[in-house]
Amino acid sequence: MRIAELERKHGGFYVPTAVIKVGGEDVLRDLYLAVSEVSVDLKEKAAARFSFTVASAFDWEAGEFLATRAKKRVDLLEQFAFGRKVEVGLGYGDPAKLGQPMLTGVLTEITTDFATGSTPTLTVSGYDDLYPLTVGKNTRHWENKPDSAAVQDVAGIGGVATDVRPTSPVKLTIDQNNLSDMAFVGELAERNGATFYHRNRKLYFGRRRNDASDIVELDWGQGLLSFRPEANLARQVAEVQVHGWSAAKGEVVLGRARRGEESGRDARKKSGGERVVTALSSTPVLHLRAAVHTQEEADARAKAVLEERGQDFVTGSGESIGVPEILPDTNVALGGLGRAFSRTYYVSAANHRLDANGYHTTFTVQEATI
């Protein structure tokens, strides 16, 4: 979607708006509070974070943070109680037409500042619905299950709805050893070359969508305000070899993944693995020992490591006008950046912020080729 199409869709970007619901009540339209800024920080493989700041809610006579609901006074510290469900949406135009919230989560933090000569503000923060997976540590065991089954079970215990894509192969054993559920899901994602995040009220766990079509096209000076790319050979290798042992067969298993096998790559350009071979006039190989027991498992682990390193070859950070479509695990096409850097990038993180300076989106990208 080019900038002209985005402009038509979002009413010329003239009226940025936010919907913030706490405990089912709209902070702006039900409680009539003045929100000076709102931020939604989205990342893959992590719980997303939100924050919003309420201005002019301190009642000097009562000495409390108060709001009005149906002509009745409401204590905001009770309204913004820990554990309250929160929904945050950002976009343009009619708030009723924003659609799905950008984030659904739970309130975990309240901050204020009583400074001489100023009116206290109240900042409310928290995390998306993956927050329960970050609390505490657990030890669990599975037998003859794929990793996706373990993710499904862990999320279900945490009360998180899921969109988990099946993984293979079936593992003889899967162990969670004194890890938080979030760290454990992260381990499973890493060894399967997968990603995960919370969106549309569900935990998505599956392959990256780095080969999907771009959702938006932005040119420098036309929607794209700034962009800082970097190409770095530091972590690039030509081949990954994973060494394991098959107890069933009593023999070594060796998994391999080689340069050129990276997913989502531009066939017209070269990957970091290909570039490092040219730069060094040799073929650097990364050898790893891992608890893999079958050829399929060893090959999958090698492919996951190659993918993870390959995505670190080209990285960058950018800022654009507020574009709610820019989310982790999507692709954006950036132009006006010269032959090398004008291309489609995979988005790994995005921050959406609405404040006195308007609505802006900052984002982090990755790419395997240049």
Tab-separated table of C-alpha atoms in Angstrom:
chain	number	residue	atom	x	y	z
A	1	MET	CA	0.000	0.000	0.000
A	2	ARG	CA	1.644	3.200	-1.184
A	3	ILE	CA	1.585	6.484	0.712
A	4	ALA	CA	-1.260	7.878	-1.432
A	5	GLU	CA	-3.437	4.871	-0.608
A	6	LEU	CA	-2.560	5.157	3.080
A	7	GLU	CA	-3.441	8.832	2.991
A	8	ARG	CA	-6.882	8.088	1.589
A	9	LYS	CA	-7.438	5.262	4.054
A	10	HIS	CA	-6.485	7.392	7.049
A	11	GLY	CA	-8.200	10.638	6.077
A	12	GLY	CA	-5.049	12.460	5.061
A	13	PHE	CA	-3.403	11.664	8.426
A	14	TYR	CA	-5.130	14.789	9.789
A	15	VAL	CA	-6.942	13.474	12.865
A	16	PRO	CA	-4.871	10.993	14.867
A	17	THR	CA	-6.862	9.323	17.602
A	18	ALA	CA	-6.484	6.869	20.457
A	19	VAL	CA	-8.841	4.511	22.250
A	20	ILE	CA	-7.731	3.469	25.746
A	21	LYS	CA	-10.008	1.217	27.752
A	22	VAL	CA	-9.303	0.216	31.345
A	23	GLY	CA	-11.688	-2.282	32.885
A	24	GLY	CA	-13.956	-1.814	29.868
A	25	GLU	CA	-14.273	1.972	30.277
A	26	ASP	CA	-12.925	4.417	27.709
A	27	VAL	CA	-10.484	6.671	29.545
A	28	LEU	CA	-11.062	9.546	27.119
A	29	ARG	CA	-14.780	9.290	26.414
A	30	ASP	CA	-16.285	7.655	29.510
A	31	LEU	CA	-14.057	9.195	32.178
A	32	TYR	CA	-13.340	12.441	30.266
A	33	LEU	CA	-9.651	12.379	31.093
A	34	ALA	CA	-6.998	14.373	29.237
A	35	VAL	CA	-4.310	12.003	27.975
A	36	SER	CA	-1.146	13.879	26.997
A	37	GLU	CA	0.665	10.908	25.452
A	38	VAL	CA	0.173	7.230	24.701
A	39	SER	CA	2.749	4.695	23.564
A	40	VAL	CA	2.543	1.090	22.390
A	41	ASP	CA	5.863	-0.774	22.135
A	42	LEU	CA	5.578	-3.999	20.120
A	43	LYS	CA	8.298	-6.629	19.736
A	44	GLU	CA	8.536	-10.172	18.494
A	45	LYS	CA	9.575	-12.810	21.061
A	46	ALA	CA	8.593	-10.555	23.978
A	47	ALA	CA	5.603	-9.159	25.813
A	48	ALA	CA	4.520	-5.845	24.282
A	49	ARG	CA	4.331	-2.813	26.559
A	50	PHE	CA	1.949	0.161	26.736
A	51	SER	CA	1.899	3.419	28.670
A	52	PHE	CA	-0.291	6.501	28.774
A	53	THR	CA	-0.073	9.724	30.775
A	54	VAL	CA	-3.090	11.434	32.286
A	55	ALA	CA	-2.750	15.202	32.740
A	56	SER	CA	-4.787	17.558	34.937
A	57	ALA	CA	-6.502	14.787	36.898
A	58	PHE	CA	-5.185	15.825	40.327
A	59	ASP	CA	-7.873	17.492	42.434
A	60	TRP	CA	-6.048	20.051	44.593
A	61	GLU	CA	-8.940	20.415	47.034
A	62	ALA	CA	-9.386	16.681	47.595
A	63	GLY	CA	-5.677	15.933	47.262
A	64	GLU	CA	-6.414	12.924	45.041
A	65	PHE	CA	-6.384	11.839	41.391
A	66	LEU	CA	-10.052	11.943	40.393
A	67	ALA	CA	-12.235	11.572	37.313
A	68	THR	CA	-15.942	11.988	36.584
A	69	ARG	CA	-18.266	9.164	35.561
A	70	ALA	CA	-21.968	9.982	35.084
A	71	LYS	CA	-21.563	13.053	37.301
A	72	LYS	CA	-19.935	10.980	40.052
A	73	ARG	CA	-16.353	11.323	41.195
A	74	VAL	CA	-14.073	8.333	40.596
A	75	ASP	CA	-10.824	7.626	42.429
A	76	LEU	CA	-8.336	6.954	39.643
A	77	LEU	CA	-6.053	4.842	41.796
A	78	GLU	CA	-8.994	2.484	42.257
A	79	GLN	CA	-9.991	2.686	38.593
A	80	PHE	CA	-6.403	1.979	37.556
A	81	ALA	CA	-5.935	-0.948	39.919
A	82	PHE	CA	-3.193	-3.503	39.264
A	83	GLY	CA	-4.418	-6.351	37.111
A	84	ARG	CA	-7.113	-4.346	35.317
A	85	LYS	CA	-7.628	-5.354	31.690
A	86	VAL	CA	-6.460	-2.719	29.212
A	87	GLU	CA	-7.056	-2.181	25.495
A	88	VAL	CA	-5.133	0.371	23.432
A	89	GLY	CA	-5.783	1.360	19.835
A	90	LEU	CA	-4.158	4.041	17.685
A	91	GLY	CA	-5.138	5.345	14.274
A	92	TYR	CA	-6.997	8.144	12.563
A	93	GLY	CA	-10.539	9.496	12.361
A	94	ASP	CA	-13.559	7.971	14.084
A	95	PRO	CA	-12.451	6.024	17.200
A	96	ALA	CA	-15.336	3.592	16.686
A	97	LYS	CA	-13.796	2.506	13.374
A	98	LEU	CA	-10.316	1.627	14.582
A	99	GLY	CA	-11.143	-2.082	14.626
A	100	GLN	CA	-9.067	-4.523	16.682
A	101	PRO	CA	-7.003	-2.928	19.476
A	102	MET	CA	-3.295	-2.645	18.777
A	103	LEU	CA	-2.681	-4.184	22.222
A	104	THR	CA	-4.731	-6.001	24.845
A	105	GLY	CA	-3.119	-6.538	28.203
A	106	VAL	CA	-2.956	-5.910	31.892
A	107	LEU	CA	-2.081	-2.903	34.047
A	108	THR	CA	1.108	-3.468	36.066
A	109	GLU	CA	2.571	-0.043	36.881
A	110	ILE	CA	1.509	3.414	38.077
A	111	THR	CA	3.882	6.384	38.246
A	112	THR	CA	3.383	9.986	39.310
A	113	ASP	CA	5.535	13.010	40.015
A	114	PHE	CA	4.865	15.599	42.709
A	115	ALA	CA	7.185	18.469	41.782
A	116	THR	CA	7.160	22.037	43.044
A	117	GLY	CA	5.298	24.420	40.745
A	118	SER	CA	3.657	21.816	38.523
A	119	THR	CA	0.474	19.765	38.445
A	120	PRO	CA	1.042	16.062	39.136
A	121	THR	CA	0.508	13.721	36.210
A	122	LEU	CA	-0.344	10.039	36.354
A	123	THR	CA	1.405	7.543	34.046
A	124	VAL	CA	-0.172	4.120	33.683
A	125	SER	CA	1.796	1.237	32.138
A	126	GLY	CA	1.619	-2.492	31.620
A	127	TYR	CA	2.115	-5.418	29.274
A	128	ASP	CA	0.077	-7.360	26.768
A	129	ASP	CA	-1.671	-10.634	27.572
A	130	LEU	CA	1.640	-12.541	27.514
A	131	TYR	CA	2.493	-10.983	30.879
A	132	PRO	CA	1.428	-14.089	32.907
A	133	LEU	CA	4.083	-16.088	31.026
A	134	THR	CA	6.822	-13.820	32.421
A	135	VAL	CA	5.953	-14.391	36.090
A	136	GLY	CA	7.655	-17.169	38.072
A	137	LYS	CA	9.618	-20.220	36.899
A	138	ASN	CA	8.410	-23.727	36.152
A	139	THR	CA	9.693	-27.237	35.509
A	140	ARG	CA	7.697	-29.463	33.153
A	141	HIS	CA	8.263	-32.518	30.963
A	142	TRP	CA	6.752	-33.817	27.715
A	143	GLU	CA	7.343	-37.087	25.859
A	144	ASN	CA	6.739	-37.902	22.196
A	145	LYS	CA	5.349	-34.460	21.425
A	146	PRO	CA	6.312	-31.714	18.968
A	147	ASP	CA	7.505	-28.403	20.401
A	148	SER	CA	4.259	-26.779	19.269
A	149	ALA	CA	2.315	-29.007	21.693
A	150	ALA	CA	4.459	-27.736	24.578
A	151	VAL	CA	3.799	-24.124	23.532
A	152	GLN	CA	0.077	-24.845	23.380
A	153	ASP	CA	0.106	-26.381	26.866
A	154	VAL	CA	2.151	-23.584	28.463
A	155	ALA	CA	-0.036	-20.873	26.961
A	156	GLY	CA	-3.183	-22.680	28.055
A	157	ILE	CA	-1.941	-22.891	31.642
A	158	GLY	CA	-1.309	-19.123	31.506
A	159	GLY	CA	-4.825	-18.495	30.186
A	160	VAL	CA	-3.587	-17.214	26.817
A	161	ALA	CA	-5.524	-18.032	23.632
A	162	THR	CA	-3.283	-19.334	20.854
A	163	ASP	CA	-2.600	-19.506	17.157
A	164	VAL	CA	0.211	-22.082	17.260
A	165	ARG	CA	1.450	-23.508	13.969
A	166	PRO	CA	2.544	-27.190	14.088
A	167	THR	CA	6.267	-27.900	14.328
A	168	SER	CA	8.213	-31.004	13.418
A	169	PRO	CA	9.670	-33.437	14.216
A	170	VAL	CA	8.083	-35.091	17.241
A	171	LYS	CA	10.613	-34.941	20.108
A	172	LEU	CA	11.376	-37.907	22.340
A	173	THR	CA	11.489	-35.546	25.314
A	174	ILE	CA	10.939	-31.830	25.888
A	175	ASP	CA	12.027	-30.335	29.198
A	176	GLN	CA	11.320	-26.979	30.807
A	177	ASN	CA	13.953	-26.686	33.524
A	178	ASN	CA	13.291	-23.922	36.043
A	179	LEU	CA	12.454	-21.362	33.369
A	180	SER	CA	9.737	-18.763	33.094
A	181	ASP	CA	7.135	-19.766	30.534
A	182	MET	CA	8.212	-16.819	28.373
A	183	ALA	CA	11.871	-17.906	28.385
A	184	PHE	CA	10.835	-21.493	27.621
A	185	VAL	CA	8.672	-20.461	24.649
A	186	GLY	CA	11.616	-18.338	23.509
A	187	GLU	CA	13.878	-21.410	23.605
A	188	LEU	CA	11.396	-23.407	21.545
A	189	ALA	CA	11.091	-20.555	19.043
A	190	GLU	CA	14.864	-20.313	18.690
A	191	ARG	CA	15.403	-24.002	17.969
A	192	ASN	CA	12.553	-24.072	15.448
A	193	GLY	CA	13.496	-20.870	13.640
A	194	ALA	CA	10.114	-19.487	14.696
A	195	THR	CA	8.817	-16.251	16.146
A	196	PHE	CA	6.046	-15.458	18.606
A	197	TYR	CA	4.040	-12.449	19.772
A	198	HIS	CA	0.528	-11.492	20.919
A	199	ARG	CA	-1.879	-10.018	18.377
A	200	ASN	CA	-5.647	-9.991	17.902
A	201	ARG	CA	-6.033	-11.495	21.391
A	202	LYS	CA	-3.956	-14.578	20.576
A	203	LEU	CA	-0.393	-15.818	20.954
A	204	TYR	CA	1.013	-16.473	17.496
A	205	PHE	CA	3.824	-19.064	17.374
A	206	GLY	CA	5.175	-20.086	14.001
A	207	ARG	CA	7.508	-19.269	11.154
A	208	ARG	CA	8.361	-15.678	10.380
A	209	ARG	CA	6.359	-14.100	7.574
A	210	ASN	CA	9.467	-12.579	6.014
A	211	ASP	CA	8.494	-13.831	2.557
A	212	ALA	CA	5.027	-12.210	2.611
A	213	SER	CA	4.131	-9.152	0.537
A	214	ASP	CA	4.939	-5.750	1.988
A	215	ILE	CA	2.051	-4.075	3.809
A	216	VAL	CA	3.153	-0.490	3.140
A	217	GLU	CA	5.530	1.359	0.831
A	218	LEU	CA	7.251	4.468	2.150
A	219	ASP	CA	9.793	6.723	0.485
A	220	TRP	CA	12.285	8.925	2.283
A	221	GLY	CA	10.649	12.341	2.498
A	222	GLN	CA	7.214	10.889	1.713
A	223	GLY	CA	6.017	9.194	4.875
A	224	LEU	CA	9.480	7.930	5.859
A	225	LEU	CA	11.073	10.580	8.071
A	226	SER	CA	14.410	8.886	8.740
A	227	PHE	CA	16.152	5.562	8.301
A	228	ARG	CA	19.516	4.258	9.509
A	229	PRO	CA	20.560	0.898	7.984
A	230	GLU	CA	23.666	-1.147	8.760
A	231	ALA	CA	25.198	-4.139	6.975
A	232	ASN	CA	27.556	-6.123	9.206
A	233	LEU	CA	29.429	-9.383	8.563
A	234	ALA	CA	30.282	-9.914	12.267
A	235	ARG	CA	27.968	-12.901	12.885
A	236	GLN	CA	27.815	-14.325	9.374
A	237	VAL	CA	28.904	-17.861	8.484
A	238	ALA	CA	28.763	-19.895	5.307
A	239	GLU	CA	27.498	-23.070	6.949
A	240	VAL	CA	26.091	-24.289	10.256
A	241	GLN	CA	26.751	-27.844	11.432
A	242	VAL	CA	24.857	-29.217	14.430
A	243	HIS	CA	26.313	-32.342	16.081
A	244	GLY	CA	24.133	-34.693	18.130
A	245	TRP	CA	23.734	-38.344	19.068
A	246	SER	CA	21.040	-40.827	18.173
A	247	ALA	CA	20.533	-43.104	21.167
A	248	ALA	CA	18.162	-45.287	19.133
A	249	LYS	CA	20.742	-45.945	16.397
A	250	GLY	CA	23.874	-45.512	18.507
A	251	GLU	CA	25.466	-43.134	16.045
A	252	VAL	CA	26.336	-39.484	15.505
A	253	VAL	CA	23.821	-37.279	13.712
A	254	LEU	CA	25.027	-34.235	11.811
A	255	GLY	CA	22.670	-31.500	10.661
A	256	ARG	CA	23.711	-28.951	8.054
A	257	ALA	CA	22.423	-25.642	6.697
A	258	ARG	CA	24.317	-23.723	4.034
A	259	ARG	CA	24.428	-20.189	2.676
A	260	GLY	CA	21.717	-19.549	0.120
A	261	GLU	CA	19.088	-21.468	2.119
A	262	GLU	CA	17.875	-18.426	4.111
A	263	SER	CA	14.118	-17.843	3.875
A	264	GLY	CA	12.632	-14.584	2.618
A	265	ARG	CA	15.823	-13.720	0.734
A	266	ASP	CA	15.962	-11.595	-2.397
A	267	ALA	CA	17.298	-13.922	-5.116
A	268	ARG	CA	18.854	-10.941	-6.912
A	269	LYS	CA	21.071	-10.065	-3.930
A	270	LYS	CA	23.648	-11.856	-1.778
A	271	SER	CA	23.279	-13.049	1.808
A	272	GLY	CA	25.715	-12.415	4.628
A	273	GLY	CA	26.999	-15.985	4.289
A	274	GLU	CA	27.759	-15.417	0.623
A	275	ARG	CA	29.385	-12.049	1.307
A	276	VAL	CA	31.625	-13.411	4.060
A	277	VAL	CA	32.964	-16.143	1.755
A	278	THR	CA	33.953	-13.476	-0.775
A	279	ALA	CA	35.429	-11.198	1.895
A	280	LEU	CA	37.540	-13.924	3.537
A	281	SER	CA	38.226	-16.123	0.511
A	282	SER	CA	37.300	-19.059	2.743
A	283	THR	CA	34.199	-20.890	3.968
A	284	PRO	CA	33.649	-20.248	7.697
A	285	VAL	CA	31.628	-23.002	9.385
A	286	LEU	CA	29.883	-22.740	12.744
A	287	HIS	CA	29.979	-26.054	14.681
A	288	LEU	CA	27.457	-26.570	17.491
A	289	ARG	CA	26.713	-29.437	19.831
A	290	ALA	CA	23.063	-29.809	20.734
A	291	ALA	CA	20.633	-32.274	22.279
A	292	VAL	CA	19.292	-33.503	18.944
A	293	HIS	CA	18.516	-37.189	18.391
A	294	THR	CA	17.395	-37.520	14.775
A	295	GLN	CA	18.613	-36.284	11.399
A	296	GLU	CA	15.443	-34.231	10.923
A	297	GLU	CA	15.893	-32.574	14.301
A	298	ALA	CA	19.564	-31.788	13.628
A	299	ASP	CA	18.824	-30.293	10.209
A	300	ALA	CA	16.000	-28.173	11.638
A	301	ARG	CA	18.268	-26.818	14.388
A	302	ALA	CA	21.017	-25.963	11.886
A	303	LYS	CA	18.502	-24.171	9.640
A	304	ALA	CA	17.173	-22.192	12.633
A	305	VAL	CA	20.669	-21.019	13.612
A	306	LEU	CA	21.513	-20.038	10.026
A	307	GLU	CA	18.235	-18.100	9.777
A	308	GLU	CA	18.819	-16.253	13.043
A	309	ARG	CA	22.341	-15.214	12.080
A	310	GLY	CA	21.342	-14.362	8.543
A	311	GLN	CA	18.662	-11.946	9.708
A	312	ASP	CA	21.345	-10.001	11.573
A	313	PHE	CA	23.268	-9.220	8.365
A	314	VAL	CA	21.288	-6.084	7.466
A	315	THR	CA	19.551	-4.230	10.284
A	316	GLY	CA	18.122	-0.753	10.606
A	317	SER	CA	15.905	1.629	12.506
A	318	GLY	CA	13.469	4.115	11.042
A	319	GLU	CA	10.803	6.658	11.843
A	320	SER	CA	7.685	7.424	9.852
A	321	ILE	CA	4.439	9.249	10.192
A	322	GLY	CA	2.036	7.221	12.292
A	323	VAL	CA	1.207	4.066	10.336
A	324	PRO	CA	-0.794	1.593	12.464
A	325	GLU	CA	-0.207	-1.157	9.878
A	326	ILE	CA	3.514	-1.332	10.757
A	327	LEU	CA	3.732	-4.218	13.212
A	328	PRO	CA	6.314	-6.893	14.091
A	329	ASP	CA	6.369	-9.856	11.676
A	330	THR	CA	5.287	-7.736	8.713
A	331	ASN	CA	7.272	-6.373	5.780
A	332	VAL	CA	7.710	-2.754	4.700
A	333	ALA	CA	9.080	-1.462	1.403
A	334	LEU	CA	11.368	1.563	1.822
A	335	GLY	CA	12.426	3.682	-1.142
A	336	GLY	CA	14.528	6.722	-1.965
A	337	LEU	CA	17.494	5.224	-0.094
A	338	GLY	CA	19.806	4.388	-2.982
A	339	ARG	CA	20.271	1.147	-4.878
A	340	ALA	CA	21.591	-0.887	-1.934
A	341	PHE	CA	19.087	0.069	0.746
A	342	SER	CA	15.864	0.705	-1.212
A	343	ARG	CA	14.111	-2.626	-0.698
A	344	THR	CA	11.626	-4.601	1.395
A	345	TYR	CA	12.534	-5.173	5.043
A	346	TYR	CA	11.211	-7.451	7.759
A	347	VAL	CA	9.881	-5.558	10.808
A	348	SER	CA	11.013	-7.021	14.140
A	349	ALA	CA	9.789	-4.224	16.440
A	350	ALA	CA	7.550	-1.155	16.224
A	351	ASN	CA	6.696	1.672	18.596
A	352	HIS	CA	3.562	3.752	18.052
A	353	ARG	CA	3.411	7.053	19.933
A	354	LEU	CA	0.800	9.810	20.019
A	355	ASP	CA	1.694	13.000	21.901
A	356	ALA	CA	1.799	16.775	21.483
A	357	ASN	CA	4.006	16.327	18.398
A	358	GLY	CA	1.465	14.095	16.666
A	359	TYR	CA	1.410	10.397	15.814
A	360	HIS	CA	4.708	8.790	14.828
A	361	THR	CA	5.913	5.224	14.327
A	362	THR	CA	9.475	4.081	14.946
A	363	PHE	CA	10.516	0.607	13.869
A	364	THR	CA	13.399	-1.853	13.705
A	365	VAL	CA	14.045	-3.978	10.623
A	366	GLN	CA	16.139	-6.955	9.525
A	367	GLU	CA	17.119	-8.406	6.170
A	368	ALA	CA	19.264	-11.339	5.053
A	369	THR	CA	20.577	-9.988	1.727
A	370	ILE	CA	21.999	-6.874	0.164
